PDB file of C-alpha atoms in Angstrom:
ATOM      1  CA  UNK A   1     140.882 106.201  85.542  1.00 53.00           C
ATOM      2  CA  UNK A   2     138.224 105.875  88.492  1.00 60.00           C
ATOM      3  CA  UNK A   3     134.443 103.968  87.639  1.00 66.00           C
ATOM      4  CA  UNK A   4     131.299 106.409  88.698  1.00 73.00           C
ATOM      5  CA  UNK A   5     129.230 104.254  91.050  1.00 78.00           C
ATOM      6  CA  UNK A   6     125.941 104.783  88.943  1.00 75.00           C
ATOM      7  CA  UNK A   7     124.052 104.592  93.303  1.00 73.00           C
ATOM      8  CA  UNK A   8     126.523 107.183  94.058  1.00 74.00           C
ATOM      9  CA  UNK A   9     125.280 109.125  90.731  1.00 85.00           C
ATOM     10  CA  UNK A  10     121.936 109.110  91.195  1.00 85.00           C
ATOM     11  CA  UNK A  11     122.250 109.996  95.203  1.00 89.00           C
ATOM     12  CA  UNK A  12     124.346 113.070  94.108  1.00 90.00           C
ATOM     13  CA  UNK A  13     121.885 113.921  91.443  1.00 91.00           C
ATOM     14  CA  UNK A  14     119.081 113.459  94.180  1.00 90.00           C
ATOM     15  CA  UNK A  15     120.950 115.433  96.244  1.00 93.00           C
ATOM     16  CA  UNK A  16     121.436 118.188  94.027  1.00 94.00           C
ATOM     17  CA  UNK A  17     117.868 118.416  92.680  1.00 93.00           C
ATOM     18  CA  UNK A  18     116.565 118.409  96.550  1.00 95.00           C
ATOM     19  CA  UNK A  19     119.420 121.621  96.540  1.00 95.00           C
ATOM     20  CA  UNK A  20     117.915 123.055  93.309  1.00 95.00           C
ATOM     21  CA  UNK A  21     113.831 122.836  95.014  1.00 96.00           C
ATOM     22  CA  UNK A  22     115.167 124.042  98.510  1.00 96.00           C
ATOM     23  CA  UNK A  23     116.450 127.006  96.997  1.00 96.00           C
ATOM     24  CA  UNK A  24     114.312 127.778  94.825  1.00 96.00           C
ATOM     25  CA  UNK A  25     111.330 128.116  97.309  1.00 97.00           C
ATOM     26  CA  UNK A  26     113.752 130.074  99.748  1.00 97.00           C
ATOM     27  CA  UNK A  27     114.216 132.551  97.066  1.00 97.00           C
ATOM     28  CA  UNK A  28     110.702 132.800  96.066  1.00 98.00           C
ATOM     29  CA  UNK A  29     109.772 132.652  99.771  1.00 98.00           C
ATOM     30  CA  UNK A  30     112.220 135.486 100.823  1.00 98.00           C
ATOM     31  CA  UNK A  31     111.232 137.846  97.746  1.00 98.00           C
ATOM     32  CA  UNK A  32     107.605 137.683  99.029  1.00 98.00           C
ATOM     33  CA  UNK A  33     108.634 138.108 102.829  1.00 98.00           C
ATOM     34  CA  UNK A  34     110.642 140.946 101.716  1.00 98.00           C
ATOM     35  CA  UNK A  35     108.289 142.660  99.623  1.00 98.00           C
ATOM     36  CA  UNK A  36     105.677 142.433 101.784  1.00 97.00           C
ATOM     37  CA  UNK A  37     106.235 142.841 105.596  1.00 98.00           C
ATOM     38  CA  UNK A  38     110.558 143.738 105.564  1.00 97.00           C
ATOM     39  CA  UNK A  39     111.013 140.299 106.767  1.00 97.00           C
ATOM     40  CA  UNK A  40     113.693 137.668 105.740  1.00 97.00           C
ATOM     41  CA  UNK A  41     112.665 133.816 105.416  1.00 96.00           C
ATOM     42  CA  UNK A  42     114.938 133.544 108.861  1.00 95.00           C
ATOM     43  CA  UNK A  43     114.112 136.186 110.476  1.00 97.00           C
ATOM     44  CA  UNK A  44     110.083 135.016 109.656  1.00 97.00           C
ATOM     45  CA  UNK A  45     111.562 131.283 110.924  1.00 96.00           C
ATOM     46  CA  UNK A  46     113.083 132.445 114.246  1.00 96.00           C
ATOM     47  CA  UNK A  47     109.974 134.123 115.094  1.00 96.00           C
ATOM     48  CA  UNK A  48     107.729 131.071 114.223  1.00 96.00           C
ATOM     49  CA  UNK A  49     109.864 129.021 116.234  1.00 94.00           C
ATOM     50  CA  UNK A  50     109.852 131.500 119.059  1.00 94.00           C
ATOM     51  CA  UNK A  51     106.132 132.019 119.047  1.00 93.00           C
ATOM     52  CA  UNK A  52     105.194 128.400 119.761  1.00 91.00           C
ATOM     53  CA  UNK A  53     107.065 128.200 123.137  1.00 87.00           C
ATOM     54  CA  UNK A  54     105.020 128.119 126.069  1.00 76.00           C
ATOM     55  CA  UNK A  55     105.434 128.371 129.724  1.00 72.00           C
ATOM     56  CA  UNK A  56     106.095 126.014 132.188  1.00 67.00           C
ATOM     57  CA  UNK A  57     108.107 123.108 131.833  1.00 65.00           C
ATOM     58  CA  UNK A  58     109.940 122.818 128.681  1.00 65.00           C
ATOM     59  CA  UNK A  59     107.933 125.279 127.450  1.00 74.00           C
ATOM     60  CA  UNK A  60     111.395 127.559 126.596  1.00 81.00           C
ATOM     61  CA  UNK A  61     113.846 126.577 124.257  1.00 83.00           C
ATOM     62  CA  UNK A  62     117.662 127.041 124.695  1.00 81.00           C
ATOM     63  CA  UNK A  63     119.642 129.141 122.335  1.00 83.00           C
ATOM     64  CA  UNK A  64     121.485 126.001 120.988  1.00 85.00           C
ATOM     65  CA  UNK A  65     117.532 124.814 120.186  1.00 86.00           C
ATOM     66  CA  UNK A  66     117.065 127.715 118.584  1.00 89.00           C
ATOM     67  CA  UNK A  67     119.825 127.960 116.378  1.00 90.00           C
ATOM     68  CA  UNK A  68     118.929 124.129 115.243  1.00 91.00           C
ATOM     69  CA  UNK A  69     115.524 124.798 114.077  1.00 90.00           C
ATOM     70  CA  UNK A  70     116.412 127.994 112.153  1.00 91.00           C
ATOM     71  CA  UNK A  71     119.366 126.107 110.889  1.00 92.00           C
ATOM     72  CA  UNK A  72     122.003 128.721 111.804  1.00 93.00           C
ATOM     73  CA  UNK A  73     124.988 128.289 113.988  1.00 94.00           C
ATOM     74  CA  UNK A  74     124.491 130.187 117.736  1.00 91.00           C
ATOM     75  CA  UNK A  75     126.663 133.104 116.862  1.00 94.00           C
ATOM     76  CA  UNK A  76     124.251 133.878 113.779  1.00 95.00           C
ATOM     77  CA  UNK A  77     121.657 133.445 115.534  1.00 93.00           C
ATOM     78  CA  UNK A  78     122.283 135.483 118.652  1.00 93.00           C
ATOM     79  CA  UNK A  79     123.308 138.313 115.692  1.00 96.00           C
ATOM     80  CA  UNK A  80     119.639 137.290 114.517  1.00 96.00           C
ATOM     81  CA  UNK A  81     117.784 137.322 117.764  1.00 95.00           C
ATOM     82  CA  UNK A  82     119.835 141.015 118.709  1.00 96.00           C
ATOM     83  CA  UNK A  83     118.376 142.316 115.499  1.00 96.00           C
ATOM     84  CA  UNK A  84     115.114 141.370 115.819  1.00 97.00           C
ATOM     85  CA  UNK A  85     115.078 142.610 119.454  1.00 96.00           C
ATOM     86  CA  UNK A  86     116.228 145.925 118.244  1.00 97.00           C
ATOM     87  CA  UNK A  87     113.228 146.254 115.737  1.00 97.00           C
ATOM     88  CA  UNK A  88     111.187 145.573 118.961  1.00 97.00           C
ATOM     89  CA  UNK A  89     110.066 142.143 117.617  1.00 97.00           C
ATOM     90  CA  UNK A  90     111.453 140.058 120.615  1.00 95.00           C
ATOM     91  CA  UNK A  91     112.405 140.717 124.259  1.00 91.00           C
ATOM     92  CA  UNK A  92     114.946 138.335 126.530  1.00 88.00           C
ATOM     93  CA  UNK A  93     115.177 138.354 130.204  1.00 84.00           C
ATOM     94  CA  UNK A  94     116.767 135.911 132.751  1.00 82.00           C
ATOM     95  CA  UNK A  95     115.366 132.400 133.611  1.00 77.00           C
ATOM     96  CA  UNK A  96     113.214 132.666 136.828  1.00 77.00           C
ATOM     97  CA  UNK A  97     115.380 129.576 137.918  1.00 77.00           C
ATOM     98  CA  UNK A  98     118.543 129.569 136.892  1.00 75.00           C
ATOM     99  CA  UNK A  99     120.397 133.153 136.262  1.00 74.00           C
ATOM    100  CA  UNK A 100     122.809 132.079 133.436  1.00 75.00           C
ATOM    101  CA  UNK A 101     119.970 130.881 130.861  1.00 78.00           C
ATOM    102  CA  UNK A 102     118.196 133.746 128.968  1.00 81.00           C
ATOM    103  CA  UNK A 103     115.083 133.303 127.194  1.00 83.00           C
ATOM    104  CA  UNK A 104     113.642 135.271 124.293  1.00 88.00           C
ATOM    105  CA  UNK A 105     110.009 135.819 123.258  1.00 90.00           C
ATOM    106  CA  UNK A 106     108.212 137.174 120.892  1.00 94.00           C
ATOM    107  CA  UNK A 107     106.778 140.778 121.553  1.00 95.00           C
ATOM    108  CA  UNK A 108     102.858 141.800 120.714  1.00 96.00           C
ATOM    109  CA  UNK A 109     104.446 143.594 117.565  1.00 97.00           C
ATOM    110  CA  UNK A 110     106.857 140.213 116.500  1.00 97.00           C
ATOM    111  CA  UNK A 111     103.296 137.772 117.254  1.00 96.00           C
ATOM    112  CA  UNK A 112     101.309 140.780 114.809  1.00 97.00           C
ATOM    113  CA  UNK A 113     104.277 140.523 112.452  1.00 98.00           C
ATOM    114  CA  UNK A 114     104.267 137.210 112.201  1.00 98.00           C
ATOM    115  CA  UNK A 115     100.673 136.529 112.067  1.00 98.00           C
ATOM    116  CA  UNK A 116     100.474 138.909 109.065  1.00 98.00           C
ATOM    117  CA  UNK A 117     103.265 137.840 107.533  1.00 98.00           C
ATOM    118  CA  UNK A 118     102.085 133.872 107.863  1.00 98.00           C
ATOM    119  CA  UNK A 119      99.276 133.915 104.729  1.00 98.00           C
ATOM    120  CA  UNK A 120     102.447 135.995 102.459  1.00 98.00           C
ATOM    121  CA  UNK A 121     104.495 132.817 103.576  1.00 98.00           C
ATOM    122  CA  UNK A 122     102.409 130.227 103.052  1.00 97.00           C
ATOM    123  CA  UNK A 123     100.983 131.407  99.441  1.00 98.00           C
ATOM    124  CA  UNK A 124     104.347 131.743  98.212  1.00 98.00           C
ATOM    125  CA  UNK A 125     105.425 128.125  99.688  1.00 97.00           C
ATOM    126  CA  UNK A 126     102.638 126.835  97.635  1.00 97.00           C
ATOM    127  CA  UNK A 127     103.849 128.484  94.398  1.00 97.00           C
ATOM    128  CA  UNK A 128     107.019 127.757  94.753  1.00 97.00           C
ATOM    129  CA  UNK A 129     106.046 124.276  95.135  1.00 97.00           C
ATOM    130  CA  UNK A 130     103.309 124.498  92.115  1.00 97.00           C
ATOM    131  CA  UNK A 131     105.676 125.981  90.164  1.00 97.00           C
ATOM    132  CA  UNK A 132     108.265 123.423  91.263  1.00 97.00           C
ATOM    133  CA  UNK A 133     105.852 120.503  90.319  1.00 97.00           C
ATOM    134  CA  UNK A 134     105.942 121.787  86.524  1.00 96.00           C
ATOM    135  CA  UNK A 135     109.793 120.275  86.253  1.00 95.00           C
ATOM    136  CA  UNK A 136     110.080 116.667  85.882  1.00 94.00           C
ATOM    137  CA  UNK A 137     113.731 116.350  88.083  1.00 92.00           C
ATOM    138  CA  UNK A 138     111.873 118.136  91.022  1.00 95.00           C
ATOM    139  CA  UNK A 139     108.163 116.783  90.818  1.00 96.00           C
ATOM    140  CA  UNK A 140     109.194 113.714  93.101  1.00 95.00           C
ATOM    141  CA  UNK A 141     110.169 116.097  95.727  1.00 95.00           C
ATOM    142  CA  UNK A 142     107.154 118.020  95.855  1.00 96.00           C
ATOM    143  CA  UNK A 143     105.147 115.266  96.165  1.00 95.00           C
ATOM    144  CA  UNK A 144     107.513 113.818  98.761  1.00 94.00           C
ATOM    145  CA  UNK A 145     106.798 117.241 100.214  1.00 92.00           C
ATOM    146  CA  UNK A 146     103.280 117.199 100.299  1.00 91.00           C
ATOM    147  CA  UNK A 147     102.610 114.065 101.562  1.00 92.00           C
ATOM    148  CA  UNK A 148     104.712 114.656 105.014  1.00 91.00           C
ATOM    149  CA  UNK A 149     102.162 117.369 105.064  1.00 73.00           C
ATOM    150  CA  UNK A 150      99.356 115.015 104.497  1.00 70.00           C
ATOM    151  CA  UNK A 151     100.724 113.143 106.948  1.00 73.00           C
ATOM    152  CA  UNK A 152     101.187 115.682 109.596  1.00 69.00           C
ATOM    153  CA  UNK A 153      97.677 117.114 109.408  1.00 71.00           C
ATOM    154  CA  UNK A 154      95.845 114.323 108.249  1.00 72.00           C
ATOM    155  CA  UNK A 155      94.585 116.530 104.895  1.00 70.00           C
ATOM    156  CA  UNK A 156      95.620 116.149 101.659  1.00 67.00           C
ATOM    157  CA  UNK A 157      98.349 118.914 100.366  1.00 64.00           C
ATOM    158  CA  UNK A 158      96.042 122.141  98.581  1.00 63.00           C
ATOM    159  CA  UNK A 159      97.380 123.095  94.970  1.00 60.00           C
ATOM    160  CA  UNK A 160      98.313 122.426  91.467  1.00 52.00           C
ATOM    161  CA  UNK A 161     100.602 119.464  92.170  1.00 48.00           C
ATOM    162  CA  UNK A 162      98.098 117.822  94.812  1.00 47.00           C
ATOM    163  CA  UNK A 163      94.798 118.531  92.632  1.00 47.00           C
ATOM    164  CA  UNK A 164      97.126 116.211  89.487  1.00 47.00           C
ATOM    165  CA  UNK A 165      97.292 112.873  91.138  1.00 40.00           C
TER     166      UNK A 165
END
């Protein structure tokens, strides 16, 4: 018979509630992304991530950056960036400076996709999170959740949760 290391116990359980709230809002997130503008939460993630490149130096990101802030390996995302190139929401053309690298940008209709699609995302991040707050396992996360965003724009988090403390 093996002892339960009661650390290890509550780290799983951590783990699994931070699980339970990540999914949750993807779902909710997705459903309104869906609904709304045809859009899947990675799909709506590649093109937010593609839309705040710039020019100049550094100013493009690499596939392999690309596929680590969507989260997806390359070969999804490649499959990801194809079919969002064939609904005329990106473009990719050679590096100016070196012939092997290919960049991809967002087209006019990907940035008006994506701006219209950005108030859908946002309101249903916030109730996911509002609703989240309700359950006593996940309420630490939320919090935890809002104050990185307090943190990163120097305002307190809008919503039910925020308004309680």
């Amino acid at each position: 018979m093996t002892t339960t290391d009661p650390a290890m116990t509550a780290l799983s359980q951590g783990w699994c509630a931070l699980s339970l709230l990540h999914g949750r809002i993807e779902a909710h997130i997705e459903r309104a992304l869906q609904r709304g503008h045809g859009l899947s939460v990675r799909e709506y993630s590649l093109l937010d991530v593609l839309n705040r490149q710039h020019n100049g130096e550094g100013g493009h990101l690499q596939m392999k950056q690309v596929a680590d802030a969507v989260v997806l390996s390359h070969s999804a995302t490649t499959r990801l960036v194809t079919r969002l190139e064939d609904r005329g929401l990106l473009s990719r053309y050679l590096c100016p400076t070196d012939r092997r690298g290919i960049y991809t940008d967002v087209t006019t209709a990907g940035s008006a996709l994506l701006e219209e699609a950005r108030p859908t995302n946002d309101a249903a991040l916030r109730a996911a999170l509002d609703r989240a707050a309700a359950d006593p396992e996940l309420a630490p996360l939320v919090r935890a959740v809002e104050a990185v965003e307090t943190t990163a724009t120097g305002r307190p988090a809008q919503g039910h949760a925020a308004s309680e403390r």
